[in-house]
Coordinates of C-alpha atoms (C1' of nucleotides) in Angstrom, one line a residue:
Chain W
X120 CA 86.4 23.5 39.0
X121 CA 88.6 20.4 38.6
X122 CA 89.0 18.3 35.6
X123 CA 90.1 15.3 33.6
X124 CA 92.7 15.2 30.8
X125 CA 96.3 14.5 29.9
X126 CA 99.2 16.0 28.1
X127 CA 101.7 15.1 25.4
X128 CA 104.2 17.6 23.9
X129 CA 105.6 20.6 25.8
X130 CA 108.9 22.3 26.4
X131 CA 110.5 22.4 29.8
X132 CA 111.3 25.9 31.1
X133 CA 114.8 26.7 32.4
X134 CA 115.7 24.8 35.5
X135 CA 112.2 23.6 36.3
X136 CA 112.2 20.3 38.0
X137 CA 115.8 20.6 39.1
X138 CA 115.1 21.5 42.8
X139 CA 114.7 18.4 44.7
X140 CA 113.0 19.8 47.8
X141 CA 109.6 21.3 48.2
X142 CA 111.0 24.9 48.4
X143 CA 109.7 25.5 44.8
X144 CA 106.2 24.3 45.8
X145 CA 106.1 26.5 48.9
X146 CA 106.5 29.7 46.8
X147 CA 104.3 28.4 43.9
X148 CA 101.6 30.8 42.6
X149 CA 98.9 28.2 43.2
X150 CA 100.1 26.8 46.4
X151 CA 96.9 27.7 48.2
X152 CA 94.4 27.5 45.3
X153 CA 95.4 24.2 43.6
X154 CA 94.9 20.7 45.1
X155 CA 98.2 21.3 46.9
X156 CA 96.2 23.4 49.4
X157 CA 95.2 20.2 51.0
X158 CA 98.8 19.2 51.8
X159 CA 101.1 20.4 54.6
X160 CA 104.5 21.9 53.6
X161 CA 106.2 18.6 54.7
X162 CA 103.9 16.3 52.8
X163 CA 104.3 18.5 49.7
X164 CA 107.6 16.7 49.0
X165 CA 105.6 13.7 47.8
X166 CA 104.2 15.9 45.1
X167 CA 107.2 18.0 44.4
X168 CA 109.3 14.9 43.7
X169 CA 107.2 13.9 40.8
X170 CA 105.8 17.2 39.6
X171 CA 107.5 18.8 36.5
X172 CA 106.9 22.3 35.3
X173 CA 106.0 22.8 31.6
X174 CA 105.1 25.8 29.5
X175 CA 102.6 25.2 26.7
X176 CA 102.5 27.8 23.9
X177 CA 99.1 29.3 23.0
X178 CA 97.1 27.1 20.7
X179 CA 99.0 23.9 21.4
X180 CA 97.1 20.7 22.0
X181 CA 98.1 18.9 25.2
X182 CA 96.2 15.8 24.4
X183 CA 93.6 14.5 22.0
X184 CA 90.5 12.6 22.9
X185 CA 91.5 9.0 22.5
X186 CA 95.1 9.4 23.5
X187 CA 96.5 7.3 26.3
X188 CA 95.9 8.9 29.6
X189 CA 99.3 9.0 31.3
X190 CA 99.6 12.6 32.6
X191 CA 97.7 15.0 34.7
X192 CA 98.5 18.5 35.9
X193 CA 97.7 21.6 37.9
X194 CA 97.3 24.8 35.9
X195 CA 99.8 27.4 37.3
X196 CA 99.3 30.2 34.8
X197 CA 97.3 30.8 31.7
X198 CA 94.2 28.9 30.5
X199 CA 93.2 25.6 28.9
X200 CA 90.1 24.6 27.0
X201 CA 88.5 21.1 27.2
X202 CA 86.7 20.3 24.0
X203 CA 84.5 17.6 22.6
X204 CA 84.4 17.4 18.8
X205 CA 82.2 15.6 16.2
X206 CA 83.3 13.8 13.1
X207 CA 82.3 16.7 10.9
X208 CA 84.2 19.3 12.9
X209 CA 81.5 20.7 15.1
X210 CA 83.1 21.6 18.4
X211 CA 81.9 22.3 21.9
X212 CA 84.1 23.7 24.6
X213 CA 82.9 21.8 27.7
X214 CA 85.3 23.4 30.2
X215 CA 87.7 26.3 30.6
X216 CA 90.5 25.8 33.1
X217 CA 92.3 28.5 35.0
X218 CA 95.2 28.7 37.5
X219 CA 94.6 26.4 40.4
X220 CA 92.4 24.0 38.3
X221 CA 93.3 20.4 37.9
X222 CA 93.4 18.6 34.5
X223 CA 93.7 14.9 33.8
X224 CA 91.7 11.8 33.4
X225 CA 92.4 9.7 36.4
X226 CA 91.5 5.9 36.7
X227 CA 91.0 5.8 32.9
X228 CA 93.3 4.5 30.2
X229 CA 92.1 6.8 27.6
X230 CA 91.5 10.6 27.4
X231 CA 87.8 11.3 26.6
X232 CA 88.3 15.0 25.7
X233 CA 90.8 17.1 23.8
X234 CA 92.7 19.7 25.9
X235 CA 94.3 22.8 24.3
X236 CA 96.1 25.8 25.7
X237 CA 94.1 29.0 24.8
X238 CA 97.0 31.2 25.8
X239 CA 100.6 30.4 26.9
X240 CA 100.1 28.2 29.9
X241 CA 102.3 27.0 32.8
X242 CA 101.5 23.5 34.1
X243 CA 102.8 21.4 37.0
X244 CA 102.6 17.9 35.5
X245 CA 102.5 14.5 37.1
X246 CA 102.5 11.0 35.8
X247 CA 98.9 9.9 36.1
X248 CA 100.0 6.6 37.8
X249 CA 102.2 8.4 40.2
X250 CA 99.5 10.9 41.1
X251 CA 97.0 8.1 41.7
X252 CA 99.5 6.6 44.1
X253 CA 99.9 9.9 45.9
X254 CA 96.1 10.1 46.1
X255 CA 96.1 6.7 47.9
X256 CA 98.5 8.1 50.5
X257 CA 96.8 11.4 51.2
X258 CA 93.1 11.2 52.1
X259 CA 92.9 15.0 52.4
X260 CA 94.1 15.3 48.8
X261 CA 91.5 12.8 47.6
X262 CA 88.8 14.6 49.5
X263 CA 89.7 17.9 47.9
X264 CA 89.7 16.4 44.5
X265 CA 86.3 14.9 45.2
X266 CA 84.9 18.2 46.3
X267 CA 86.3 19.9 43.2
X268 CA 85.0 17.3 40.9
X269 CA 81.5 17.7 42.4
X270 CA 81.8 21.5 41.9
X271 CA 82.8 20.9 38.3
X272 CA 79.8 18.7 37.9
X273 CA 77.6 21.5 39.2
X274 CA 79.1 24.0 36.8
X275 CA 78.6 21.5 34.0
X276 CA 74.9 21.3 34.9
X277 CA 74.5 25.0 35.0
X278 CA 76.0 25.2 31.6
X279 CA 73.5 22.5 30.4
X280 CA 70.7 24.9 31.4
X281 CA 72.4 27.6 29.4
X282 CA 73.0 25.5 26.3
X283 CA 69.6 23.9 26.4
X284 CA 67.3 26.7 27.4
X285 CA 68.9 30.2 27.1
X286 CA 68.8 32.7 24.3
X287 CA 71.9 33.9 22.6
X288 CA 71.6 37.2 24.5
X289 CA 71.3 35.4 27.8
X290 CA 74.3 33.2 27.1
X291 CA 76.6 36.0 26.1
X292 CA 75.5 38.1 29.1
X293 CA 76.1 35.2 31.3
X294 CA 79.6 34.5 30.0
X295 CA 80.6 38.2 30.4
X296 CA 79.3 38.0 34.0
X297 CA 81.3 34.9 34.8
X298 CA 84.4 36.6 33.6
X299 CA 83.4 39.7 35.5
X300 CA 83.1 37.7 38.8
X301 CA 86.5 36.1 38.1
X302 CA 88.3 39.3 37.5
X303 CA 86.6 41.1 40.4
X304 CA 87.7 38.2 42.7
X305 CA 91.2 38.8 41.3
X306 CA 90.9 42.5 42.1
X307 CA 91.0 43.7 38.5
X308 CA 88.9 46.6 37.4
X309 CA 88.7 45.4 33.8
X310 CA 87.4 42.2 32.3
X311 CA 89.8 40.5 29.9
X312 CA 88.3 38.0 27.7
X313 CA 90.8 35.1 27.5
X314 CA 89.4 33.6 24.4
X315 CA 88.7 34.5 20.7
X316 CA 85.2 35.1 19.4
X317 CA 85.3 31.7 17.8
X318 CA 86.1 30.1 21.2
X319 CA 83.4 32.1 22.9
X320 CA 81.0 30.7 20.3
X321 CA 82.2 27.2 20.9
X322 CA 81.8 27.6 24.6
X323 CA 78.3 29.1 24.3
X324 CA 77.0 26.8 21.5
X325 CA 76.5 29.7 19.1
X326 CA 78.2 31.0 15.9
X327 CA 80.9 33.6 15.8
X328 CA 78.5 36.0 14.0
X329 CA 75.8 35.6 16.7
X330 CA 78.4 36.2 19.5
X331 CA 79.6 39.3 17.7
X332 CA 76.1 40.7 17.2
X333 CA 75.2 40.2 20.8
X334 CA 78.4 41.9 22.0
X335 CA 77.6 44.8 19.7
X336 CA 74.1 45.0 21.1
X337 CA 75.5 45.1 24.7
X338 CA 77.9 47.8 23.6
X339 CA 75.2 49.8 21.8
X340 CA 73.1 49.6 25.0
X341 CA 76.0 51.0 27.0
X342 CA 76.2 47.9 29.2
X343 CA 79.7 47.1 28.3
X344 CA 82.5 49.0 26.5
X345 CA 85.6 47.7 24.8
X346 CA 89.1 49.1 25.6
X347 CA 92.2 48.5 23.5
X348 CA 90.7 46.2 20.9
X349 CA 88.2 43.4 21.4
X350 CA 89.7 41.3 24.2
X351 CA 89.3 43.7 27.1
X352 CA 86.1 45.3 28.3
X353 CA 84.7 47.4 31.1
X354 CA 81.3 46.6 32.6
X355 CA 79.2 49.8 32.6
X356 CA 76.0 48.4 33.9
X357 CA 76.3 45.1 35.8
X358 CA 72.8 45.3 37.1
X359 CA 71.4 45.4 33.6
X360 CA 73.6 42.4 32.7
X361 CA 72.2 40.4 35.7
X362 CA 68.7 41.4 34.7
X363 CA 69.2 40.0 31.2
X364 CA 70.2 36.7 32.9
X365 CA 67.7 35.8 35.5
X366 CA 64.4 37.4 34.7
X367 CA 63.9 37.3 31.0
Chain A
X197 CA 76.6 8.4 37.3
X198 CA 76.5 9.7 40.9
X199 CA 74.9 12.8 42.0
X200 CA 73.8 15.5 44.4
X201 CA 70.5 16.2 46.1
X202 CA 68.3 15.8 49.2
X203 CA 64.9 14.5 50.1
X204 CA 61.9 15.6 52.1
X205 CA 58.6 13.8 52.1
X206 CA 58.1 10.1 51.6
X207 CA 56.3 7.2 53.1
X208 CA 58.1 4.2 54.6
X209 CA 57.3 0.8 53.2
X210 CA 56.3 -2.0 55.5
X211 CA 59.0 -3.1 57.8
X212 CA 61.8 -1.2 56.1
X213 CA 64.5 -0.1 58.6
X214 CA 63.4 -2.6 61.2
X215 CA 66.1 -5.1 60.6
X216 CA 69.1 -4.1 62.5
X217 CA 71.8 -6.2 60.8
X218 CA 73.2 -6.1 57.3
X219 CA 71.1 -9.0 56.1
X220 CA 68.7 -6.6 54.3
X221 CA 71.7 -5.0 52.5
X222 CA 73.2 -8.3 51.4
X223 CA 70.1 -9.2 49.4
X224 CA 69.5 -5.7 48.1
X225 CA 68.8 -5.3 44.4
X226 CA 71.7 -2.8 44.0
X227 CA 74.2 -4.5 46.4
X228 CA 76.7 -4.8 43.6
X229 CA 75.8 -1.8 41.4
X230 CA 75.5 1.0 44.0
X231 CA 78.3 2.6 46.0
X232 CA 77.8 -0.3 48.5
X233 CA 79.7 -2.5 46.0
X234 CA 82.9 -1.0 47.5
X235 CA 82.1 -2.4 50.9
X236 CA 82.6 -5.9 52.3
X237 CA 79.6 -7.6 53.8
X238 CA 80.9 -7.0 57.3
X239 CA 81.5 -3.3 56.7
X240 CA 78.1 -2.9 55.3
X241 CA 76.7 -2.7 58.9
X242 CA 78.0 0.8 59.0
X243 CA 75.7 1.7 56.2
X244 CA 72.7 -0.5 57.0
X245 CA 72.6 1.1 60.5
X246 CA 71.8 4.5 59.1
X247 CA 70.1 3.7 55.8
X248 CA 66.4 3.9 55.6
X249 CA 64.2 2.7 52.7
X250 CA 61.7 5.0 51.3
X251 CA 59.2 4.8 48.4
X252 CA 58.6 8.0 46.5
X253 CA 55.5 8.2 44.3
X254 CA 55.8 9.2 40.6
X255 CA 55.9 13.0 40.2
X256 CA 56.9 13.8 43.8
X257 CA 59.6 16.3 44.4
X258 CA 62.3 15.0 46.8
X259 CA 64.0 18.3 47.2
X260 CA 64.0 21.8 45.7
X261 CA 67.0 23.7 44.7
X262 CA 67.8 25.9 47.6
X263 CA 66.5 23.4 50.3
X264 CA 68.8 22.5 53.1
X265 CA 71.1 19.6 52.1
X266 CA 70.5 17.0 54.8
X267 CA 69.9 13.7 53.0
X268 CA 71.4 11.6 50.3
X269 CA 70.4 8.3 48.9
X270 CA 71.0 5.3 46.6
X271 CA 68.4 4.7 43.9
X272 CA 67.2 1.1 44.4
X273 CA 64.3 1.0 41.9
X274 CA 62.7 3.5 39.6
X275 CA 64.1 6.7 38.2
X276 CA 64.8 10.3 39.3
X277 CA 65.3 13.5 37.3
X278 CA 67.7 16.3 38.4
X279 CA 66.5 19.6 37.0
X280 CA 67.6 23.2 36.8
X281 CA 64.9 25.8 36.4
X282 CA 64.8 29.5 35.5
X283 CA 62.6 32.2 37.0
X284 CA 60.2 32.1 34.1
X285 CA 59.8 28.4 34.2
X286 CA 62.1 27.2 31.5
X287 CA 63.5 23.9 32.7
X288 CA 66.4 21.7 31.8
X289 CA 66.8 18.1 33.0
X290 CA 70.5 17.9 33.8
X291 CA 70.5 14.3 34.9
X292 CA 68.5 11.1 35.0
X293 CA 69.2 8.7 37.8
X294 CA 68.5 4.9 37.7
X295 CA 68.9 2.0 40.1
X296 CA 72.5 2.0 41.5
X297 CA 73.0 5.7 41.1
X298 CA 73.7 8.0 44.1
X299 CA 71.9 11.2 44.7
X300 CA 72.7 14.0 47.2
X301 CA 74.7 17.1 47.6
X302 CA 77.6 16.3 49.9
X303 CA 79.8 18.9 51.7
X304 CA 77.3 21.6 50.8
X305 CA 74.6 23.1 53.0
X306 CA 72.2 23.8 50.2
X307 CA 70.8 21.8 47.3
X308 CA 71.7 23.3 44.0
X309 CA 69.2 21.3 41.9
X310 CA 65.7 20.1 42.2
X311 CA 65.2 16.3 42.3
X312 CA 62.0 14.6 41.3
X313 CA 60.8 11.0 40.9
X314 CA 59.7 10.4 37.3
X315 CA 58.2 7.0 38.2
X316 CA 57.6 5.4 41.6
X317 CA 61.0 5.1 43.1
X318 CA 62.6 3.2 46.0
X319 CA 65.5 4.9 47.7
X320 CA 67.9 3.9 50.4
X321 CA 68.4 7.2 52.3
X322 CA 71.1 8.4 54.6
X323 CA 71.5 11.5 56.7
X324 CA 74.0 13.6 54.7
X325 CA 76.2 14.2 57.8
X326 CA 76.2 10.5 58.7
X327 CA 77.1 9.5 55.2
X328 CA 80.0 12.0 55.2
X329 CA 81.2 10.4 58.4
X330 CA 81.0 6.9 56.8
X331 CA 83.0 8.3 53.8
X332 CA 85.7 9.3 56.3
X333 CA 86.0 5.7 57.5
X334 CA 85.9 3.8 54.3
X335 CA 88.5 5.0 51.7
X336 CA 87.2 2.5 49.2
X337 CA 83.8 4.0 49.4
X338 CA 85.1 7.5 48.9
X339 CA 87.2 6.3 45.9
X340 CA 84.2 4.7 44.3
X341 CA 82.2 7.9 44.8
X342 CA 85.1 9.9 43.2
X343 CA 85.2 7.6 40.2
X344 CA 81.4 7.9 39.8
X345 CA 81.4 11.6 40.1
X346 CA 84.1 11.8 37.4
X347 CA 82.0 9.6 35.2
X348 CA 79.0 11.9 35.8
X349 CA 81.1 14.8 34.8
X350 CA 82.1 13.1 31.6
X351 CA 78.4 12.3 30.8
X352 CA 77.6 16.0 31.5
X353 CA 80.2 17.1 29.1
X354 CA 78.9 14.8 26.4
X355 CA 75.5 16.2 27.0
X356 CA 76.9 19.7 26.6
X357 CA 78.1 18.7 23.1
X358 CA 74.6 17.5 22.3
X359 CA 72.8 20.6 23.7
X360 CA 75.2 23.0 22.1
X361 CA 75.9 21.5 18.7
X362 CA 73.5 18.7 17.7
X363 CA 70.4 19.0 15.6
X364 CA 67.0 17.9 17.0
X365 CA 67.2 14.7 15.0
X366 CA 70.6 13.8 16.4
X367 CA 69.6 14.6 20.0
X368 CA 66.5 12.4 19.8
X369 CA 68.4 9.5 18.0
X370 CA 71.1 9.8 20.7
X371 CA 68.6 9.6 23.5
X372 CA 66.9 6.5 22.0
X373 CA 70.3 4.9 21.6
X374 CA 71.2 5.6 25.3
X375 CA 68.0 3.9 26.4
X376 CA 68.7 1.1 24.0
X377 CA 72.1 0.5 25.4
X378 CA 70.6 0.6 28.9
X379 CA 67.9 -1.9 28.1
X380 CA 70.2 -4.2 26.2
X381 CA 72.6 -4.3 29.2
X382 CA 69.6 -5.3 31.3
X383 CA 68.8 -8.1 28.8
X384 CA 65.5 -6.5 27.7
X385 CA 64.5 -6.8 24.0
X386 CA 62.3 -3.7 24.1
X387 CA 63.2 -0.1 24.9
X388 CA 60.9 1.4 27.5
X389 CA 61.0 5.2 27.6
X390 CA 60.8 6.0 31.3
X391 CA 59.8 9.7 30.8
X392 CA 57.0 11.6 29.1
X393 CA 57.5 13.5 25.9
X394 CA 57.7 16.7 27.9
X395 CA 60.5 15.3 30.0
X396 CA 62.3 14.1 26.9
X397 CA 62.1 17.7 25.6
X398 CA 63.4 19.1 28.9
X399 CA 66.3 16.6 28.8
X400 CA 67.2 17.3 25.2
X401 CA 66.7 21.1 25.2
X402 CA 63.8 20.9 22.7
X403 CA 60.0 21.4 22.8
X404 CA 57.5 18.6 23.0
X405 CA 56.4 19.2 19.5
X406 CA 59.9 18.9 18.1
X407 CA 60.5 15.7 20.0
X408 CA 57.2 14.3 18.7
X409 CA 57.9 15.2 15.1
X410 CA 61.4 13.6 15.3
X411 CA 60.0 10.4 16.7
X412 CA 57.4 10.3 14.0
X413 CA 60.2 10.7 11.5
X414 CA 62.1 7.8 12.9
X415 CA 58.9 5.8 12.9
X416 CA 58.1 6.7 9.3
X417 CA 61.7 5.7 8.3
X418 CA 61.2 2.3 9.9
X419 CA 64.0 2.9 12.3
X420 CA 61.9 2.5 15.4
X421 CA 58.4 1.1 16.1
X422 CA 56.1 1.8 19.0
X423 CA 54.3 -1.0 20.8
X424 CA 51.5 -0.7 23.3
X425 CA 51.2 3.1 23.3
X426 CA 54.0 5.6 23.2
X427 CA 56.3 4.6 26.1
X428 CA 57.7 1.3 24.7
X429 CA 59.4 0.9 21.4
X430 CA 61.4 -1.6 19.4
X431 CA 64.6 -0.7 17.5
X432 CA 64.3 -1.9 13.9
X433 CA 67.5 -0.4 12.6
X434 CA 70.1 0.5 15.2
X435 CA 72.8 1.0 12.6
X436 CA 70.8 3.7 11.0
X437 CA 70.3 5.3 14.4
X438 CA 74.0 5.3 15.0
X439 CA 74.6 6.7 11.6
X440 CA 72.3 9.7 12.4
X441 CA 74.4 10.3 15.4
X442 CA 78.1 10.3 14.5
X443 CA 78.5 11.1 10.8
X444 CA 76.0 13.8 10.0
Chain I
dG1123 C1' 28.6 3.7 28.9
dC1124 C1' 29.7 8.5 28.7
dC1125 C1' 32.5 12.3 29.4
dC1126 C1' 36.3 14.7 30.5
dA1127 C1' 41.2 15.3 31.2
dC1128 C1' 45.6 14.6 29.9
dG1129 C1' 49.3 13.4 26.9
dC1130 C1' 50.6 12.9 22.2
dT1131 C1' 50.5 14.2 17.3
dT1132 C1' 50.0 17.1 13.4
dG1133 C1' 49.5 21.4 10.7
dA1134 C1' 50.3 26.4 9.7
dC1135 C1' 53.0 30.1 10.6
dC1136 C1' 57.0 32.8 12.5
dC1137 C1' 61.3 34.2 14.2
dA1138 C1' 66.0 33.7 16.4
dA1139 C1' 69.9 32.2 15.0
dG1140 C1' 72.6 30.2 11.3
dT1141 C1' 74.8 30.8 6.6
dC1142 C1' 77.1 33.2 3.1
dA1143 C1' 79.5 37.1 1.8
dA1144 C1' 81.7 41.6 2.0
dT1145 C1' 84.3 44.9 4.6
dG1146 C1' 87.3 46.6 8.2
dA1147 C1' 91.1 46.8 11.6
dG1148 C1' 95.3 45.5 13.5
dG1149 C1' 99.7 43.0 13.6
dC1150 C1' 103.7 41.1 11.2
dC1151 C1' 107.1 40.4 7.8
dA1152 C1' 109.6 41.7 3.6
Chain X
dT627 C1' 105.6 51.3 3.3
dG628 C1' 103.0 48.0 1.5
dG629 C1' 101.0 43.5 1.3
dC630 C1' 99.2 39.8 3.7
dC631 C1' 96.9 37.2 7.1
dT632 C1' 94.0 36.6 10.8
dC633 C1' 90.2 38.0 13.4
dA634 C1' 86.0 40.8 14.2
dT635 C1' 82.0 43.1 12.5
dT636 C1' 78.1 43.9 9.7
dG637 C1' 74.5 43.0 6.1
dA638 C1' 71.3 40.2 3.4
dC639 C1' 69.1 36.0 3.2
dT640 C1' 67.6 31.2 4.7
dT641 C1' 66.0 27.8 7.8
dG642 C1' 65.4 24.7 11.8
dG643 C1' 62.9 24.6 15.4
dG644 C1' 59.7 27.3 18.3
dT645 C1' 54.8 28.9 18.8
dC646 C1' 50.0 28.6 18.5
dA647 C1' 46.1 26.0 17.6
dA648 C1' 43.5 21.9 16.3
dG649 C1' 42.6 17.1 16.5
dC650 C1' 43.0 12.4 18.5
dG651 C1' 43.2 8.4 21.6
dT652 C1' 43.3 6.3 26.0
dG653 C1' 42.1 5.8 30.6
dG654 C1' 39.8 7.0 34.9
dG655 C1' 35.7 8.6 37.4
dC656 C1' 30.9 8.6 37.9

DNA sequence: GCCCACGCTTGACCCAAGTCAATGAGGCCA
DNA sequence: TGGCCTCATTGACTTGGGTCAAGCGTGGGC
């Protein structure tokens, strides 16, 4: 999953950007999962010289659709949402970005989507122009970006199937399963839902009420169970969840 | 708009592939609109040596989701649909490809979507492996592919907004407008709808009946008018069409 | 020229999901 | 400790678009 967007306001965390060598990059949490994975330790200097760490508080908008596109970034920690909005306020979340994902609209002067932090998020930011320059110098970096963009396109297409053809129950079950895969890959036993019910609705093309009712239904059927409020849940019957998805 | 897929059966048109130089490429209908636009006439030999023309009859499937990914192609003439299908037959068209567009799943061993010709279509096909090799040699080609993939991702995201948040009327009006822009750009005075009502429905996440009713409504409101059957129409009031789209 | 098939339209009815509204459960500040 | 404020849930009702079932028109085969 790699993306396209840009950032405006943010505060700089203590000392970030002050180290001039690539030592900071080498120990970075996303050294092997972000685009940086395509670079050797030596080449990383090219990136570390222009990259600047920023912490974005939850709810803050990094950039509006229509803004000038002058920054791009790797997500280091947290989560971002990429949204498309209509004049009357209807909103669709067209992408969720997690650590290791890339955000920014390259080769374009204008941002086409709005990017917002859904929780407090650490970014490693680059000037868009500078990043494009680095891309020219490192074919392996460009290749990795190409592969990721293709993977994002694939994701987007799968979400089109969901939005165009699946029932509310199937969409909610699918979303829970996506999160389940993500947390299992991270070795966590519990699924933490990183977004509010409203954001889930905006992601799935539903209303808050419908999302809530479907979750209640899954809970009543003993397929999932919430622990400590409504943001963390345990999967009691992942087979049943999968069954809701691909054979109804 | 660039894509991801592979092809299987097809018949070879008279003499295609028999010229060994790039002369054929130079006079190709999509020389300046397909990925080839990134290549100089001299460099084109690299592509023309491995490219093979094929004509795909309307309705023929080029490759199924799950097939081995061993071919890719430029669309020269006609139109393709990229679809995602569920076990029970529900289908979503996740992309329409026109002359100049690229189709194929690079860097992947398996096709993730089904690709079908919606009308008789001419392709310029490459072995996937060979094309990947050419990509390695021509950074400008790779860059153009990257830009197109990013543009496709943007399109896909706009379609997510449509599928997730727009009413039937807005979706149909939006589709007609897309076609209108395309035909205006081609200098045509009439809009020809390249797909059946059923395919329109699969593209818009609606049913045939709903699409038909919405078209009837646009016709009754004197916004569009059909000429010679139901595949060609004239736009009588494009302002009203746009108004249906972005301010309701 | 006739018939059948296929794609499109139209009508009548239904239901999944949206809307509107009330209630509940934390969390935060005074 | 109490009063908000925000977010989630639940209920009652409405509705846009789906479903089912006729018609209709055009084009191809015989």
